[in-house]
Amino acid sequence: MAPKHFNILLVDDSEADARLFQIALGEVAPRVSLYWVASGEEAIQALQGVDRFRDISGVDIVILDLNMPGNGGLDILQRIRGDAETRFRPVLVMSSSQDRRDVRRSYELGANSYFVKPMTLAGIQDVCQIISRYWLELAELPV
């Protein structure tokens, strides 16, 4: 049986951070397609597979930045958990915030994990390796 291909949706308003994540993920997880969006509205569209996201064959995992203009990450997380179609999708919060209130609120709203955004390519590679190993190889994802 061929290894499964995975789709990850990265929701982050920083193009530079998204590019670093894409490079790091490509090096450690070749069976993954990364879709990057910079806003909450685009994230919801991608999860629903509408508009320019019609060709995505489903998102397996969402990686969500908290600090974004407009609908912040917590708002997006709340919308994901409030929708019957997306409520069980794994959402990993990746934020530069180390504020315990952000961590707690993320978990209260249903985040599956919270990690502080690494500031180096090596740090991002480590995170991508851990995400890939745990979420794509060990965990059973909801279908």
CSV table of N, CA and C in Angstrom, one decimal:
chain,number,residue,atom,x,y,z
A,1,MET,N,0.8,-1.2,0.0
A,1,MET,CA,0.0,0.0,0.0
A,1,MET,C,0.9,1.2,0.0
A,2,ALA,N,0.6,2.2,-0.9
A,2,ALA,CA,1.4,3.4,-1.0
A,2,ALA,C,1.2,4.3,0.2
A,3,PRO,N,2.2,5.0,0.7
A,3,PRO,CA,2.1,5.9,1.8
A,3,PRO,C,1.1,7.0,1.5
A,4,LYS,N,0.3,7.4,2.5
A,4,LYS,CA,-0.7,8.4,2.3
A,4,LYS,C,-0.1,9.8,2.1
A,5,HIS,N,-0.7,10.6,1.3
A,5,HIS,CA,-0.3,12.0,1.1
A,5,HIS,C,-1.1,12.8,2.1
A,6,PHE,N,-0.6,13.8,2.7
A,6,PHE,CA,-1.2,14.7,3.6
A,6,PHE,C,-1.3,16.1,3.1
A,7,ASN,N,-2.3,16.8,3.5
A,7,ASN,CA,-2.5,18.3,3.2
A,7,ASN,C,-2.5,19.0,4.6
A,8,ILE,N,-1.6,20.0,4.7
A,8,ILE,CA,-1.6,20.9,5.8
A,8,ILE,C,-1.9,22.3,5.4
A,9,LEU,N,-2.8,22.9,6.2
A,9,LEU,CA,-3.2,24.3,5.9
A,9,LEU,C,-2.4,25.1,7.0
A,10,LEU,N,-1.6,26.0,6.5
A,10,LEU,CA,-0.9,27.0,7.4
A,10,LEU,C,-1.6,28.3,7.3
A,11,VAL,N,-2.1,28.8,8.4
A,11,VAL,CA,-2.7,30.1,8.5
A,11,VAL,C,-1.8,31.0,9.3
A,12,ASP,N,-1.2,31.9,8.5
A,12,ASP,CA,-0.2,32.9,9.1
A,12,ASP,C,-0.1,34.1,8.2
A,13,ASP,N,-0.2,35.3,8.8
A,13,ASP,CA,-0.2,36.5,8.0
A,13,ASP,C,1.3,36.9,7.6
A,14,SER,N,2.3,36.2,8.1
A,14,SER,CA,3.7,36.5,7.7
A,14,SER,C,4.1,35.6,6.5
A,15,GLU,N,4.3,36.3,5.4
A,15,GLU,CA,4.8,35.5,4.2
A,15,GLU,C,6.2,34.9,4.5
A,16,ALA,N,7.1,35.7,5.2
A,16,ALA,CA,8.4,35.2,5.5
A,16,ALA,C,8.4,33.9,6.4
A,17,ASP,N,7.5,34.0,7.4
A,17,ASP,CA,7.4,32.8,8.3
A,17,ASP,C,6.8,31.6,7.5
A,18,ALA,N,5.8,31.9,6.7
A,18,ALA,CA,5.2,30.8,5.9
A,18,ALA,C,6.2,30.2,4.9
A,19,ARG,N,7.1,31.0,4.3
A,19,ARG,CA,8.1,30.5,3.4
A,19,ARG,C,9.1,29.6,4.2
A,20,LEU,N,9.5,30.0,5.3
A,20,LEU,CA,10.5,29.2,6.1
A,20,LEU,C,9.8,27.9,6.5
A,21,PHE,N,8.5,27.9,6.9
A,21,PHE,CA,7.8,26.7,7.3
A,21,PHE,C,7.7,25.8,6.1
A,22,GLN,N,7.5,26.3,4.9
A,22,GLN,CA,7.4,25.5,3.7
A,22,GLN,C,8.7,24.8,3.4
A,23,ILE,N,9.8,25.6,3.5
A,23,ILE,CA,11.1,25.0,3.2
A,23,ILE,C,11.4,23.9,4.2
A,24,ALA,N,11.2,24.2,5.5
A,24,ALA,CA,11.5,23.2,6.5
A,24,ALA,C,10.6,21.9,6.4
A,25,LEU,N,9.3,22.1,6.1
A,25,LEU,CA,8.4,21.0,6.0
A,25,LEU,C,8.8,20.1,4.8
A,26,GLY,N,9.2,20.8,3.7
A,26,GLY,CA,9.6,20.1,2.5
A,26,GLY,C,10.8,19.2,2.7
A,27,GLU,N,11.7,19.6,3.6
A,27,GLU,CA,12.9,18.8,3.8
A,27,GLU,C,12.6,17.6,4.7
A,28,VAL,N,11.6,17.7,5.6
A,28,VAL,CA,11.4,16.6,6.5
A,28,VAL,C,10.1,15.8,6.2
A,29,ALA,N,9.2,16.3,5.4
A,29,ALA,CA,8.0,15.6,5.2
A,29,ALA,C,7.6,15.7,3.7
A,30,PRO,N,8.2,14.9,2.9
A,30,PRO,CA,7.9,15.0,1.4
A,30,PRO,C,6.5,14.5,1.0
A,31,ARG,N,5.8,13.8,1.9
A,31,ARG,CA,4.5,13.4,1.5
A,31,ARG,C,3.4,14.4,1.9
A,32,VAL,N,3.8,15.7,2.1
A,32,VAL,CA,2.9,16.7,2.5
A,32,VAL,C,2.8,17.8,1.5
A,33,SER,N,1.6,18.2,1.2
A,33,SER,CA,1.4,19.5,0.5
A,33,SER,C,1.0,20.5,1.5
A,34,LEU,N,1.6,21.7,1.4
A,34,LEU,CA,1.4,22.8,2.3
A,34,LEU,C,0.6,23.8,1.5
A,35,TYR,N,-0.5,24.2,2.1
A,35,TYR,CA,-1.3,25.3,1.6
A,35,TYR,C,-1.3,26.5,2.6
A,36,TRP,N,-0.9,27.6,2.1
A,36,TRP,CA,-0.7,28.8,3.0
A,36,TRP,C,-1.8,29.8,2.7
A,37,VAL,N,-2.4,30.3,3.8
A,37,VAL,CA,-3.3,31.4,3.6
A,37,VAL,C,-3.0,32.4,4.7
A,38,ALA,N,-3.3,33.7,4.4
A,38,ALA,CA,-2.9,34.8,5.3
A,38,ALA,C,-4.0,35.4,6.1
A,39,SER,N,-5.2,34.8,6.0
A,39,SER,CA,-6.3,35.4,6.7
A,39,SER,C,-7.3,34.4,7.2
A,40,GLY,N,-8.1,34.7,8.1
A,40,GLY,CA,-9.1,33.8,8.6
A,40,GLY,C,-10.2,33.4,7.6
A,41,GLU,N,-10.6,34.4,6.8
A,41,GLU,CA,-11.6,34.1,5.8
A,41,GLU,C,-11.0,33.1,4.8
A,42,GLU,N,-9.8,33.3,4.4
A,42,GLU,CA,-9.2,32.3,3.5
A,42,GLU,C,-9.1,30.9,4.1
A,43,ALA,N,-8.8,30.9,5.4
A,43,ALA,CA,-8.7,29.6,6.1
A,43,ALA,C,-10.0,28.9,6.1
A,44,ILE,N,-11.1,29.6,6.3
A,44,ILE,CA,-12.4,28.9,6.3
A,44,ILE,C,-12.7,28.5,4.9
A,45,GLN,N,-12.4,29.3,3.9
A,45,GLN,CA,-12.7,28.9,2.5
A,45,GLN,C,-11.9,27.6,2.2
A,46,ALA,N,-10.6,27.6,2.6
A,46,ALA,CA,-9.8,26.4,2.3
A,46,ALA,C,-10.4,25.1,3.0
A,47,LEU,N,-10.8,25.3,4.2
A,47,LEU,CA,-11.4,24.2,4.9
A,47,LEU,C,-12.7,23.7,4.3
A,48,GLN,N,-13.4,24.6,3.7
A,48,GLN,CA,-14.7,24.3,3.1
A,48,GLN,C,-14.5,23.8,1.6
A,49,GLY,N,-13.3,24.0,1.1
A,49,GLY,CA,-13.0,23.7,-0.3
A,49,GLY,C,-13.8,24.5,-1.3
A,50,VAL,N,-13.9,25.8,-1.0
A,50,VAL,CA,-14.7,26.7,-2.0
A,50,VAL,C,-13.7,27.7,-2.6
A,51,ASP,N,-14.3,28.3,-3.6
A,51,ASP,CA,-13.5,29.4,-4.4
A,51,ASP,C,-12.2,28.8,-4.9
A,52,ARG,N,-11.1,29.5,-4.7
A,52,ARG,CA,-9.8,29.1,-5.2
A,52,ARG,C,-9.3,27.8,-4.6
A,53,PHE,N,-10.0,27.3,-3.6
A,53,PHE,CA,-9.5,26.1,-2.9
A,53,PHE,C,-10.3,24.8,-3.3
A,54,ARG,N,-11.1,24.9,-4.4
A,54,ARG,CA,-11.9,23.8,-4.8
A,54,ARG,C,-11.1,22.5,-5.1
A,55,ASP,N,-9.8,22.7,-5.5
A,55,ASP,CA,-9.0,21.5,-5.9
A,55,ASP,C,-8.3,20.9,-4.8
A,56,ILE,N,-8.4,21.4,-3.6
A,56,ILE,CA,-7.7,20.8,-2.4
A,56,ILE,C,-8.6,19.5,-2.1
A,57,SER,N,-7.9,18.4,-1.9
A,57,SER,CA,-8.6,17.2,-1.6
A,57,SER,C,-8.8,17.0,-0.1
A,58,GLY,N,-9.1,18.0,0.6
A,58,GLY,CA,-9.3,17.9,2.1
A,58,GLY,C,-8.0,18.4,2.8
A,59,VAL,N,-8.2,19.0,3.9
A,59,VAL,CA,-7.1,19.4,4.8
A,59,VAL,C,-7.1,18.5,6.0
A,60,ASP,N,-5.9,17.9,6.2
A,60,ASP,CA,-5.7,17.0,7.3
A,60,ASP,C,-5.4,17.6,8.6
A,61,ILE,N,-4.6,18.7,8.6
A,61,ILE,CA,-4.2,19.4,9.8
A,61,ILE,C,-4.1,20.9,9.5
A,62,VAL,N,-4.5,21.7,10.5
A,62,VAL,CA,-4.4,23.1,10.4
A,62,VAL,C,-3.3,23.6,11.4
A,63,ILE,N,-2.4,24.4,10.9
A,63,ILE,CA,-1.4,25.1,11.8
A,63,ILE,C,-1.8,26.6,11.8
A,64,LEU,N,-2.0,27.1,12.9
A,64,LEU,CA,-2.7,28.4,13.1
A,64,LEU,C,-1.9,29.3,13.9
A,65,ASP,N,-1.6,30.5,13.3
A,65,ASP,CA,-0.9,31.6,14.1
A,65,ASP,C,-2.0,32.3,14.8
A,66,LEU,N,-1.7,32.8,16.0
A,66,LEU,CA,-2.7,33.6,16.8
A,66,LEU,C,-2.8,35.0,16.4
A,67,ASN,N,-1.6,35.7,16.2
A,67,ASN,CA,-1.6,37.1,16.1
A,67,ASN,C,-1.7,37.5,14.6
A,68,MET,N,-2.9,37.7,14.2
A,68,MET,CA,-3.1,38.2,12.8
A,68,MET,C,-4.1,39.3,12.8
A,69,PRO,N,-4.0,40.2,11.8
A,69,PRO,CA,-5.0,41.3,11.7
A,69,PRO,C,-6.4,40.8,11.4
A,70,GLY,N,-7.4,41.5,11.8
A,70,GLY,CA,-8.8,41.1,11.5
A,70,GLY,C,-9.1,39.9,12.4
A,71,ASN,N,-9.6,38.8,11.8
A,71,ASN,CA,-10.0,37.7,12.6
A,71,ASN,C,-8.7,37.0,13.0
A,72,GLY,N,-8.4,37.1,14.3
A,72,GLY,CA,-7.2,36.5,14.9
A,72,GLY,C,-7.4,35.0,15.0
A,73,GLY,N,-6.3,34.3,15.3
A,73,GLY,CA,-6.3,32.9,15.4
A,73,GLY,C,-7.3,32.3,16.3
A,74,LEU,N,-7.6,33.0,17.4
A,74,LEU,CA,-8.5,32.4,18.4
A,74,LEU,C,-9.9,32.4,17.8
A,75,ASP,N,-10.2,33.5,17.0
A,75,ASP,CA,-11.5,33.6,16.3
A,75,ASP,C,-11.7,32.4,15.3
A,76,ILE,N,-10.6,32.2,14.6
A,76,ILE,CA,-10.6,31.1,13.5
A,76,ILE,C,-10.8,29.8,14.2
A,77,LEU,N,-10.0,29.6,15.3
A,77,LEU,CA,-10.1,28.3,16.0
A,77,LEU,C,-11.6,28.1,16.5
A,78,GLN,N,-12.2,29.1,17.0
A,78,GLN,CA,-13.6,29.0,17.5
A,78,GLN,C,-14.5,28.7,16.3
A,79,ARG,N,-14.3,29.3,15.2
A,79,ARG,CA,-15.1,28.9,14.0
A,79,ARG,C,-14.9,27.5,13.5
A,80,ILE,N,-13.7,27.1,13.6
A,80,ILE,CA,-13.4,25.7,13.2
A,80,ILE,C,-14.1,24.7,14.1
A,81,ARG,N,-14.0,24.9,15.4
A,81,ARG,CA,-14.6,24.0,16.4
A,81,ARG,C,-16.1,24.1,16.4
A,82,GLY,N,-16.7,25.3,15.9
A,82,GLY,CA,-18.1,25.4,15.9
A,82,GLY,C,-18.8,24.9,14.6
A,83,ASP,N,-18.0,24.4,13.7
A,83,ASP,CA,-18.6,23.9,12.4
A,83,ASP,C,-18.5,22.4,12.4
A,84,ALA,N,-19.7,21.8,12.2
A,84,ALA,CA,-19.8,20.3,12.2
A,84,ALA,C,-18.8,19.6,11.2
A,85,GLU,N,-18.5,20.3,10.1
A,85,GLU,CA,-17.6,19.7,9.1
A,85,GLU,C,-16.1,19.7,9.5
A,86,THR,N,-15.8,20.7,10.4
A,86,THR,CA,-14.3,20.9,10.7
A,86,THR,C,-14.0,20.7,12.1
A,87,ARG,N,-15.0,20.4,13.0
A,87,ARG,CA,-14.8,20.5,14.4
A,87,ARG,C,-13.7,19.4,14.9
A,88,PHE,N,-13.6,18.3,14.2
A,88,PHE,CA,-12.6,17.3,14.7
A,88,PHE,C,-11.3,17.4,14.0
A,89,ARG,N,-11.1,18.4,13.1
A,89,ARG,CA,-9.8,18.6,12.4
A,89,ARG,C,-8.7,19.0,13.4
A,90,PRO,N,-7.6,18.3,13.4
A,90,PRO,CA,-6.5,18.7,14.3
A,90,PRO,C,-6.1,20.2,14.0
A,91,VAL,N,-6.0,21.0,15.0
A,91,VAL,CA,-5.5,22.4,14.9
A,91,VAL,C,-4.4,22.5,15.9
A,92,LEU,N,-3.2,22.9,15.3
A,92,LEU,CA,-2.0,23.1,16.1
A,92,LEU,C,-1.8,24.6,16.1
A,93,VAL,N,-1.8,25.2,17.2
A,93,VAL,CA,-1.5,26.7,17.3
A,93,VAL,C,0.0,26.9,17.3
A,94,MET,N,0.5,27.8,16.4
A,94,MET,CA,1.9,28.1,16.4
A,94,MET,C,1.9,29.6,16.5
A,95,SER,N,2.4,30.1,17.6
A,95,SER,CA,2.4,31.6,17.9
A,95,SER,C,3.7,32.0,18.5
A,96,SER,N,4.0,33.3,18.3
A,96,SER,CA,5.2,33.9,18.9
A,96,SER,C,4.9,34.2,20.4
A,97,SER,N,3.6,34.2,20.8
A,97,SER,CA,3.2,34.5,22.1
A,97,SER,C,3.5,33.4,23.1
A,98,GLN,N,4.1,33.7,24.2
A,98,GLN,CA,4.3,32.8,25.3
A,98,GLN,C,3.4,33.1,26.5
A,99,ASP,N,2.5,34.0,26.2
A,99,ASP,CA,1.5,34.4,27.3
A,99,ASP,C,0.7,33.2,27.7
A,100,ARG,N,0.7,32.9,29.0
A,100,ARG,CA,-0.1,31.7,29.5
A,100,ARG,C,-1.6,31.9,29.2
A,101,ARG,N,-2.1,33.1,29.1
A,101,ARG,CA,-3.5,33.3,28.8
A,101,ARG,C,-3.8,32.9,27.4
A,102,ASP,N,-2.9,33.1,26.4
A,102,ASP,CA,-3.1,32.7,25.0
A,102,ASP,C,-3.0,31.2,25.0
A,103,VAL,N,-2.1,30.6,25.7
A,103,VAL,CA,-2.0,29.1,25.7
A,103,VAL,C,-3.3,28.5,26.3
A,104,ARG,N,-3.7,29.0,27.4
A,104,ARG,CA,-4.9,28.5,28.1
A,104,ARG,C,-6.1,28.6,27.2
A,105,ARG,N,-6.3,29.8,26.6
A,105,ARG,CA,-7.5,30.1,25.8
A,105,ARG,C,-7.5,29.2,24.6
A,106,SER,N,-6.3,29.0,24.0
A,106,SER,CA,-6.2,28.1,22.8
A,106,SER,C,-6.8,26.7,23.1
A,107,TYR,N,-6.3,26.2,24.3
A,107,TYR,CA,-6.8,24.9,24.7
A,107,TYR,C,-8.3,24.9,25.1
A,108,GLU,N,-8.7,25.9,25.7
A,108,GLU,CA,-10.1,26.0,26.0
A,108,GLU,C,-11.0,26.0,24.8
A,109,LEU,N,-10.5,26.6,23.7
A,109,LEU,CA,-11.3,26.6,22.5
A,109,LEU,C,-11.1,25.4,21.6
A,110,GLY,N,-10.3,24.4,22.1
A,110,GLY,CA,-10.1,23.1,21.4
A,110,GLY,C,-8.9,22.9,20.6
A,111,ALA,N,-7.8,23.7,20.8
A,111,ALA,CA,-6.6,23.4,20.1
A,111,ALA,C,-6.1,22.1,20.5
A,112,ASN,N,-5.5,21.4,19.6
A,112,ASN,CA,-4.9,20.1,19.9
A,112,ASN,C,-3.5,20.2,20.4
A,113,SER,N,-2.8,21.3,20.1
A,113,SER,CA,-1.5,21.5,20.6
A,113,SER,C,-1.2,23.0,20.5
A,114,TYR,N,-0.2,23.5,21.2
A,114,TYR,CA,0.2,24.9,21.2
A,114,TYR,C,1.8,24.9,21.3
A,115,PHE,N,2.4,25.5,20.3
A,115,PHE,CA,3.9,25.6,20.4
A,115,PHE,C,4.3,27.0,20.0
A,116,VAL,N,5.4,27.5,20.6
A,116,VAL,CA,5.9,28.8,20.3
A,116,VAL,C,6.7,28.7,19.0
A,117,LYS,N,6.4,29.7,18.2
A,117,LYS,CA,7.0,29.7,16.8
A,117,LYS,C,8.5,29.9,16.9
A,118,PRO,N,9.2,28.9,16.4
A,118,PRO,CA,10.7,29.0,16.4
A,118,PRO,C,11.1,30.2,15.5
A,119,MET,N,12.3,30.8,15.8
A,119,MET,CA,12.8,31.9,15.1
A,119,MET,C,13.9,31.6,14.1
A,120,THR,N,14.3,30.3,14.1
A,120,THR,CA,15.3,29.9,13.1
A,120,THR,C,14.8,28.8,12.2
A,121,LEU,N,15.5,28.6,11.1
A,121,LEU,CA,15.2,27.5,10.2
A,121,LEU,C,15.4,26.2,10.9
A,122,ALA,N,16.4,26.0,11.6
A,122,ALA,CA,16.7,24.8,12.4
A,122,ALA,C,15.6,24.5,13.4
A,123,GLY,N,15.1,25.5,14.1
A,123,GLY,CA,14.0,25.4,15.0
A,123,GLY,C,12.7,25.0,14.3
A,124,ILE,N,12.5,25.6,13.2
A,124,ILE,CA,11.3,25.2,12.4
A,124,ILE,C,11.4,23.8,11.9
A,125,GLN,N,12.5,23.4,11.4
A,125,GLN,CA,12.7,22.0,11.0
A,125,GLN,C,12.4,21.0,12.1
A,126,ASP,N,12.9,21.4,13.3
A,126,ASP,CA,12.6,20.5,14.5
A,126,ASP,C,11.1,20.3,14.7
A,127,VAL,N,10.4,21.5,14.6
A,127,VAL,CA,9.0,21.4,14.8
A,127,VAL,C,8.3,20.6,13.7
A,128,CYS,N,8.7,20.9,12.5
A,128,CYS,CA,8.1,20.1,11.3
A,128,CYS,C,8.4,18.6,11.5
A,129,GLN,N,9.6,18.3,11.9
A,129,GLN,CA,9.9,16.8,12.2
A,129,GLN,C,9.0,16.2,13.2
A,130,ILE,N,8.7,16.9,14.3
A,130,ILE,CA,7.9,16.4,15.4
A,130,ILE,C,6.4,16.3,14.9
A,131,ILE,N,6.0,17.4,14.2
A,131,ILE,CA,4.6,17.4,13.6
A,131,ILE,C,4.4,16.2,12.7
A,132,SER,N,5.4,16.0,11.8
A,132,SER,CA,5.3,15.0,10.8
A,132,SER,C,5.3,13.6,11.5
A,133,ARG,N,6.2,13.4,12.4
A,133,ARG,CA,6.3,12.1,13.1
A,133,ARG,C,5.0,11.8,13.9
A,134,TYR,N,4.6,12.7,14.7
A,134,TYR,CA,3.4,12.4,15.5
A,134,TYR,C,2.1,12.4,14.8
A,135,TRP,N,1.8,13.6,14.1
A,135,TRP,CA,0.5,13.7,13.5
A,135,TRP,C,0.3,12.9,12.2
A,136,LEU,N,1.4,12.7,11.5
A,136,LEU,CA,1.3,12.0,10.2
A,136,LEU,C,1.7,10.6,10.2
A,137,GLU,N,2.4,10.1,11.2
A,137,GLU,CA,2.8,8.7,11.3
A,137,GLU,C,2.2,8.0,12.5
A,138,LEU,N,2.1,8.6,13.6
A,138,LEU,CA,1.6,7.9,14.8
A,138,LEU,C,0.1,8.0,15.1
A,139,ALA,N,-0.4,9.3,15.0
A,139,ALA,CA,-1.8,9.5,15.3
A,139,ALA,C,-2.7,9.1,14.2
A,140,GLU,N,-3.9,8.7,14.6
A,140,GLU,CA,-4.9,8.4,13.7
A,140,GLU,C,-5.8,9.6,13.5
A,141,LEU,N,-5.8,10.2,12.3
A,141,LEU,CA,-6.5,11.4,12.1
A,141,LEU,C,-8.0,11.1,11.7
A,142,PRO,N,-8.9,12.0,12.2
A,142,PRO,CA,-10.3,11.8,11.8
A,142,PRO,C,-10.5,11.9,10.3
A,143,VAL,N,-11.4,11.2,9.8
A,143,VAL,CA,-11.6,11.2,8.3
A,143,VAL,C,-12.8,12.0,8.0
